[in-house]
PDB file of C-alpha atoms in Angstrom:
ATOM      1  CA  MET A1009      90.477 116.816 100.052  1.00  0.00           C
ATOM      2  CA  VAL A1010      86.978 117.941 101.268  1.00  0.00           C
ATOM      3  CA  ARG A1011      86.117 121.324 102.765  1.00  0.00           C
ATOM      4  CA  LEU A1012      82.668 122.778 103.143  1.00  0.00           C
ATOM      5  CA  ASP A1013      82.291 125.892 104.892  1.00  0.00           C
ATOM      6  CA  VAL A1014      78.994 126.446 103.468  1.00  0.00           C
ATOM      7  CA  ILE A1015      76.118 123.983 102.933  1.00  0.00           C
ATOM      8  CA  THR A1016      73.317 126.515 101.732  1.00  0.00           C
ATOM      9  CA  THR A1017      74.255 128.214  98.663  1.00  0.00           C
ATOM     10  CA  ARG A1018      70.943 128.792  96.652  1.00  0.00           C
ATOM     11  CA  GLY A1019      73.171 127.679  93.329  1.00  0.00           C
ATOM     12  CA  GLY A1020      70.468 124.907  93.080  1.00  0.00           C
ATOM     13  CA  ASP A1021      67.400 126.952  93.524  1.00  0.00           C
ATOM     14  CA  ALA A1022      66.537 126.986  89.692  1.00  0.00           C
ATOM     15  CA  GLY A1023      66.911 123.276  89.433  1.00  0.00           C
ATOM     16  CA  GLU A1024      70.546 122.875  88.527  1.00  0.00           C
ATOM     17  CA  THR A1025      73.490 121.307  90.365  1.00  0.00           C
ATOM     18  CA  SER A1026      77.304 121.514  89.571  1.00  0.00           C
ATOM     19  CA  LEU A1027      78.933 118.064  88.991  1.00  0.00           C
ATOM     20  CA  GLY A1028      82.344 117.329  90.383  1.00  0.00           C
ATOM     21  CA  ASP A1029      84.241 119.186  87.123  1.00  0.00           C
ATOM     22  CA  GLY A1030      81.932 122.374  88.035  1.00  0.00           C
ATOM     23  CA  THR A1031      79.676 121.498  84.761  1.00  0.00           C
ATOM     24  CA  ARG A1032      76.103 122.913  85.267  1.00  0.00           C
ATOM     25  CA  VAL A1033      73.402 120.142  84.858  1.00  0.00           C
ATOM     26  CA  ARG A1034      69.637 119.874  85.694  1.00  0.00           C
ATOM     27  CA  LYS A1035      69.149 117.859  88.697  1.00  0.00           C
ATOM     28  CA  ASP A1036      67.022 115.434  86.995  1.00  0.00           C
ATOM     29  CA  ALA A1037      69.937 114.135  84.868  1.00  0.00           C
ATOM     30  CA  LEU A1038      71.034 110.787  84.416  1.00  0.00           C
ATOM     31  CA  ARG A1039      74.249 111.235  86.364  1.00  0.00           C
ATOM     32  CA  VAL A1040      72.897 113.491  88.826  1.00  0.00           C
ATOM     33  CA  ALA A1041      70.006 110.495  89.360  1.00  0.00           C
ATOM     34  CA  ALA A1042      72.716 107.748  89.146  1.00  0.00           C
ATOM     35  CA  TYR A1043      74.528 108.983  92.276  1.00  0.00           C
ATOM     36  CA  GLY A1044      71.673 110.312  93.987  1.00  0.00           C
ATOM     37  CA  THR A1045      70.176 106.598  94.070  1.00  0.00           C
ATOM     38  CA  ILE A1046      73.515 105.485  95.483  1.00  0.00           C
ATOM     39  CA  ASP A1047      73.419 108.469  97.984  1.00  0.00           C
ATOM     40  CA  GLU A1048      69.881 106.798  98.953  1.00  0.00           C
ATOM     41  CA  ALA A1049      71.170 103.183  99.448  1.00  0.00           C
ATOM     42  CA  ASN A1050      74.284 104.536 101.633  1.00  0.00           C
ATOM     43  CA  ALA A1051      71.661 106.208 103.903  1.00  0.00           C
ATOM     44  CA  ALA A1052      70.042 102.530 103.871  1.00  0.00           C
ATOM     45  CA  LEU A1053      72.996 100.934 104.837  1.00  0.00           C
ATOM     46  CA  GLY A1054      73.737 103.022 107.963  1.00  0.00           C
ATOM     47  CA  LEU A1055      69.851 102.490 108.989  1.00  0.00           C
ATOM     48  CA  LEU A1056      70.974  98.567 108.518  1.00  0.00           C
ATOM     49  CA  ARG A1057      74.205  99.268 110.430  1.00  0.00           C
ATOM     50  CA  LEU A1058      71.780 100.113 113.256  1.00  0.00           C
ATOM     51  CA  HIS A1059      70.409  96.792 113.643  1.00  0.00           C
ATOM     52  CA  LEU A1060      73.440  94.359 113.502  1.00  0.00           C
ATOM     53  CA  ALA A1061      72.934  93.577 117.151  1.00  0.00           C
ATOM     54  CA  GLY A1062      76.471  94.006 118.102  1.00  0.00           C
ATOM     55  CA  ASP A1063      77.694  91.896 115.002  1.00  0.00           C
ATOM     56  CA  ALA A1064      81.199  93.604 114.434  1.00  0.00           C
ATOM     57  CA  LEU A1065      81.931  91.681 111.170  1.00  0.00           C
ATOM     58  CA  ALA A1066      79.129  92.901 109.507  1.00  0.00           C
ATOM     59  CA  ASP A1067      79.655  96.592 110.734  1.00  0.00           C
ATOM     60  CA  ALA A1068      82.904  96.528 109.542  1.00  0.00           C
ATOM     61  CA  MET A1069      81.947  95.244 105.926  1.00  0.00           C
ATOM     62  CA  LEU A1070      79.103  97.679 106.104  1.00  0.00           C
ATOM     63  CA  GLY A1071      81.257 100.527 106.950  1.00  0.00           C
ATOM     64  CA  ARG A1072      83.907  99.826 103.969  1.00  0.00           C
ATOM     65  CA  ILE A1073      80.859  99.269 101.844  1.00  0.00           C
ATOM     66  CA  GLN A1074      79.567 102.964 102.594  1.00  0.00           C
ATOM     67  CA  ASN A1075      82.919 104.201 102.083  1.00  0.00           C
ATOM     68  CA  ASP A1076      83.002 102.667  98.510  1.00  0.00           C
ATOM     69  CA  LEU A1077      79.701 104.177  98.186  1.00  0.00           C
ATOM     70  CA  PHE A1078      80.860 107.538  98.612  1.00  0.00           C
ATOM     71  CA  ASP A1079      83.525 106.492  96.072  1.00  0.00           C
ATOM     72  CA  LEU A1080      81.369 105.690  93.431  1.00  0.00           C
ATOM     73  CA  GLY A1081      79.549 108.884  94.067  1.00  0.00           C
ATOM     74  CA  ALA A1082      82.978 110.794  93.284  1.00  0.00           C
ATOM     75  CA  ASP A1083      83.521 108.718  90.492  1.00  0.00           C
ATOM     76  CA  LEU A1084      79.645 109.198  88.846  1.00  0.00           C
ATOM     77  CA  CYS A1085      79.855 112.850  89.390  1.00  0.00           C
ATOM     78  CA  VAL A1086      82.820 113.611  87.232  1.00  0.00           C
ATOM     79  CA  PRO A1087      81.549 112.996  83.527  1.00  0.00           C
ATOM     80  CA  GLY A1088      84.106 110.656  81.589  1.00  0.00           C
ATOM     81  CA  THR A1089      86.828 108.093  82.568  1.00  0.00           C
ATOM     82  CA  SER A1090      89.961 109.841  83.160  1.00  0.00           C
ATOM     83  CA  GLN A1091      91.908 108.438  85.918  1.00  0.00           C
ATOM     84  CA  ASP A1092      93.167 111.942  86.916  1.00  0.00           C
ATOM     85  CA  ARG A1093      90.081 111.803  89.273  1.00  0.00           C
ATOM     86  CA  LEU A1094      88.909 109.198  91.922  1.00  0.00           C
ATOM     87  CA  ARG A1095      87.424 106.095  90.284  1.00  0.00           C
ATOM     88  CA  VAL A1096      86.252 102.809  91.674  1.00  0.00           C
ATOM     89  CA  SER A1097      88.669  99.900  91.012  1.00  0.00           C
ATOM     90  CA  ASP A1098      88.112  96.187  90.565  1.00  0.00           C
ATOM     91  CA  GLN A1099      90.113  95.927  93.582  1.00  0.00           C
ATOM     92  CA  GLN A1100      86.769  97.203  95.098  1.00  0.00           C
ATOM     93  CA  CYS A1101      84.585  94.398  93.533  1.00  0.00           C
ATOM     94  CA  LEU A1102      86.844  91.630  94.185  1.00  0.00           C
ATOM     95  CA  ARG A1103      87.080  92.281  98.007  1.00  0.00           C
ATOM     96  CA  LEU A1104      83.043  92.212  97.657  1.00  0.00           C
ATOM     97  CA  GLU A1105      83.211  88.847  95.815  1.00  0.00           C
ATOM     98  CA  ALA A1106      85.379  87.499  98.797  1.00  0.00           C
ATOM     99  CA  GLU A1107      83.253  88.581 101.245  1.00  0.00           C
ATOM    100  CA  LEU A1108      80.212  87.074  99.585  1.00  0.00           C
ATOM    101  CA  ALA A1109      81.755  83.871  99.234  1.00  0.00           C
ATOM    102  CA  GLU A1110      82.872  83.432 102.684  1.00  0.00           C
ATOM    103  CA  MET A1111      79.147  84.308 103.944  1.00  0.00           C
ATOM    104  CA  ASN A1112      77.773  82.506 101.392  1.00  0.00           C
ATOM    105  CA  ALA A1113      79.425  79.398 102.821  1.00  0.00           C
ATOM    106  CA  LEU A1114      77.819  79.222 105.728  1.00  0.00           C
ATOM    107  CA  VAL A1115      74.060  79.356 104.695  1.00  0.00           C
ATOM    108  CA  PRO A1116      72.836  76.285 103.347  1.00  0.00           C
ATOM    109  CA  PRO A1117      71.321  76.405  99.425  1.00  0.00           C
ATOM    110  CA  LEU A1118      67.978  77.668  98.712  1.00  0.00           C
ATOM    111  CA  ARG A1119      64.984  75.547  97.592  1.00  0.00           C
ATOM    112  CA  SER A1120      62.857  78.773  97.435  1.00  0.00           C
ATOM    113  CA  PHE A1121      62.966  82.380  96.957  1.00  0.00           C
ATOM    114  CA  VAL A1122      63.313  84.626  99.944  1.00  0.00           C
ATOM    115  CA  LEU A1123      60.725  87.241 101.098  1.00  0.00           C
ATOM    116  CA  PRO A1124      62.511  90.260 102.433  1.00  0.00           C
ATOM    117  CA  GLY A1125      61.947  90.026 106.307  1.00  0.00           C
ATOM    118  CA  GLY A1126      62.689  87.710 109.217  1.00  0.00           C
ATOM    119  CA  SER A1127      65.199  90.014 111.562  1.00  0.00           C
ATOM    120  CA  PRO A1128      65.264  93.873 111.362  1.00  0.00           C
ATOM    121  CA  GLY A1129      68.858  93.621 109.943  1.00  0.00           C
ATOM    122  CA  ALA A1130      67.904  91.420 107.349  1.00  0.00           C
ATOM    123  CA  ALA A1131      64.734  93.537 106.461  1.00  0.00           C
ATOM    124  CA  HIS A1132      67.129  97.036 106.206  1.00  0.00           C
ATOM    125  CA  ALA A1133      69.598  94.545 104.234  1.00  0.00           C
ATOM    126  CA  HIS A1134      66.956  93.588 101.622  1.00  0.00           C
ATOM    127  CA  LEU A1135      65.771  97.402 101.546  1.00  0.00           C
ATOM    128  CA  ALA A1136      69.849  98.470 100.831  1.00  0.00           C
ATOM    129  CA  ARG A1137      69.758  95.679  97.863  1.00  0.00           C
ATOM    130  CA  THR A1138      66.599  96.950  96.418  1.00  0.00           C
ATOM    131  CA  ILE A1139      67.836 100.239  96.444  1.00  0.00           C
ATOM    132  CA  ILE A1140      71.229  99.189  94.943  1.00  0.00           C
ATOM    133  CA  ARG A1141      69.862  97.579  92.429  1.00  0.00           C
ATOM    134  CA  ARG A1142      67.811 100.714  91.457  1.00  0.00           C
ATOM    135  CA  ALA A1143      71.068 102.590  91.300  1.00  0.00           C
ATOM    136  CA  GLU A1144      72.608  99.770  89.348  1.00  0.00           C
ATOM    137  CA  ARG A1145      69.606 100.446  86.552  1.00  0.00           C
ATOM    138  CA  ASP A1146      70.371 104.286  86.801  1.00  0.00           C
ATOM    139  CA  THR A1147      73.679 103.621  86.127  1.00  0.00           C
ATOM    140  CA  VAL A1148      73.002 101.264  83.172  1.00  0.00           C
ATOM    141  CA  ALA A1149      70.605 103.969  81.606  1.00  0.00           C
ATOM    142  CA  LEU A1150      73.465 106.397  82.356  1.00  0.00           C
ATOM    143  CA  ALA A1151      76.003 104.260  80.519  1.00  0.00           C
ATOM    144  CA  ALA A1152      73.947 103.841  77.471  1.00  0.00           C
ATOM    145  CA  GLU A1153      74.214 107.878  77.235  1.00  0.00           C
ATOM    146  CA  GLU A1154      77.692 108.684  78.409  1.00  0.00           C
ATOM    147  CA  ALA A1155      81.106 107.050  79.482  1.00  0.00           C
ATOM    148  CA  VAL A1156      80.488 105.434  82.533  1.00  0.00           C
ATOM    149  CA  ASN A1157      83.416 103.306  84.431  1.00  0.00           C
ATOM    150  CA  PRO A1158      82.568  99.742  84.230  1.00  0.00           C
ATOM    151  CA  ALA A1159      83.837  99.181  87.530  1.00  0.00           C
ATOM    152  CA  VAL A1160      80.751 101.105  88.748  1.00  0.00           C
ATOM    153  CA  VAL A1161      78.234  98.662  87.143  1.00  0.00           C
ATOM    154  CA  ARG A1162      79.799  95.647  88.464  1.00  0.00           C
ATOM    155  CA  TYR A1163      80.722  96.987  91.836  1.00  0.00           C
ATOM    156  CA  LEU A1164      76.800  97.602  92.230  1.00  0.00           C
ATOM    157  CA  ASN A1165      75.977  94.238  90.451  1.00  0.00           C
ATOM    158  CA  ARG A1166      77.961  92.479  93.211  1.00  0.00           C
ATOM    159  CA  LEU A1167      76.815  94.598  95.754  1.00  0.00           C
ATOM    160  CA  SER A1168      72.910  93.786  95.578  1.00  0.00           C
ATOM    161  CA  ASP A1169      74.178  89.998  95.571  1.00  0.00           C
ATOM    162  CA  HIS A1170      76.245  90.661  99.271  1.00  0.00           C
ATOM    163  CA  LEU A1171      73.490  92.371 100.708  1.00  0.00           C
ATOM    164  CA  PHE A1172      71.252  89.320  99.564  1.00  0.00           C
ATOM    165  CA  VAL A1173      73.651  86.947 101.214  1.00  0.00           C
ATOM    166  CA  LEU A1174      74.258  89.141 104.193  1.00  0.00           C
ATOM    167  CA  SER A1175      70.273  89.236 104.860  1.00  0.00           C
ATOM    168  CA  ARG A1176      70.548  85.479 105.100  1.00  0.00           C
ATOM    169  CA  ARG A1177      73.262  85.662 107.352  1.00  0.00           C
ATOM    170  CA  LEU A1178      71.594  88.111 110.132  1.00  0.00           C
ATOM    171  CA  ASN A1179      68.615  85.608 109.825  1.00  0.00           C
ATOM    172  CA  GLY A1180      70.859  83.174 111.609  1.00  0.00           C
ATOM    173  CA  ASN A1181      72.320  81.662 108.453  1.00  0.00           C
ATOM    174  CA  GLY A1182      69.232  81.254 106.460  1.00  0.00           C
ATOM    175  CA  THR A1183      67.356  79.535 109.659  1.00  0.00           C
ATOM    176  CA  GLY A1184      65.485  83.111 109.881  1.00  0.00           C
ATOM    177  CA  ASP A1185      64.734  83.496 106.252  1.00  0.00           C
ATOM    178  CA  VAL A1186      61.251  83.865 105.361  1.00  0.00           C
ATOM    179  CA  LEU A1187      60.606  82.025 102.336  1.00  0.00           C
ATOM    180  CA  TRP A1188      57.974  82.204  99.369  1.00  0.00           C
ATOM    181  CA  THR A1189      55.281  80.008  99.334  1.00  0.00           C
ATOM    182  CA  PRO A1190      54.055  80.022  95.485  1.00  0.00           C
ATOM    183  CA  GLY A1191      50.295  80.392  95.432  1.00  0.00           C
ATOM    184  CA  ALA A1192      49.851  80.314  98.884  1.00  0.00           C
ATOM    185  CA  SER A1193      47.253  83.289  98.718  1.00  0.00           C
ATOM    186  CA  ARG A1194      44.962  81.853  96.498  1.00  0.00           C
TER     187      ARG A1194
END
């Protein structure tokens, strides 16, 4: 499906890039920003996977999610919603929801907001979650201007929730969460 013989093409030296359908656009186009932020989130998930301390279940979930994020990038790099290209499906979102529900059943309800931190894995999950939130904002901005597969926005929204609950799981199912204390520094 993919073959990359040459990495340095010099095609982007003038500030433009090619979309998946061959259209040339500026590198600061909304579409390029959206899938670029998804790529950034994927790199953050790669770092998170280094801090899982042998947690095979979390690693498997994140491996699937990293592949899904490439699907999202492929979806977004081709304008429109035609089904003749790789498109994200609601099945991918439903899988996230099931994993999220399973993890959430193991953590106690929150009585305060959670600060990013605790274990290294949880801290990296929070970082990835915030990048996913930015990807979601970028994609919503794009969708206001151009046609975007609505499953992409749903997936990103669900993924940020998934990563939040995963951070709690990585913090000893919430026992190592760092909780916000309102006004503590006054």
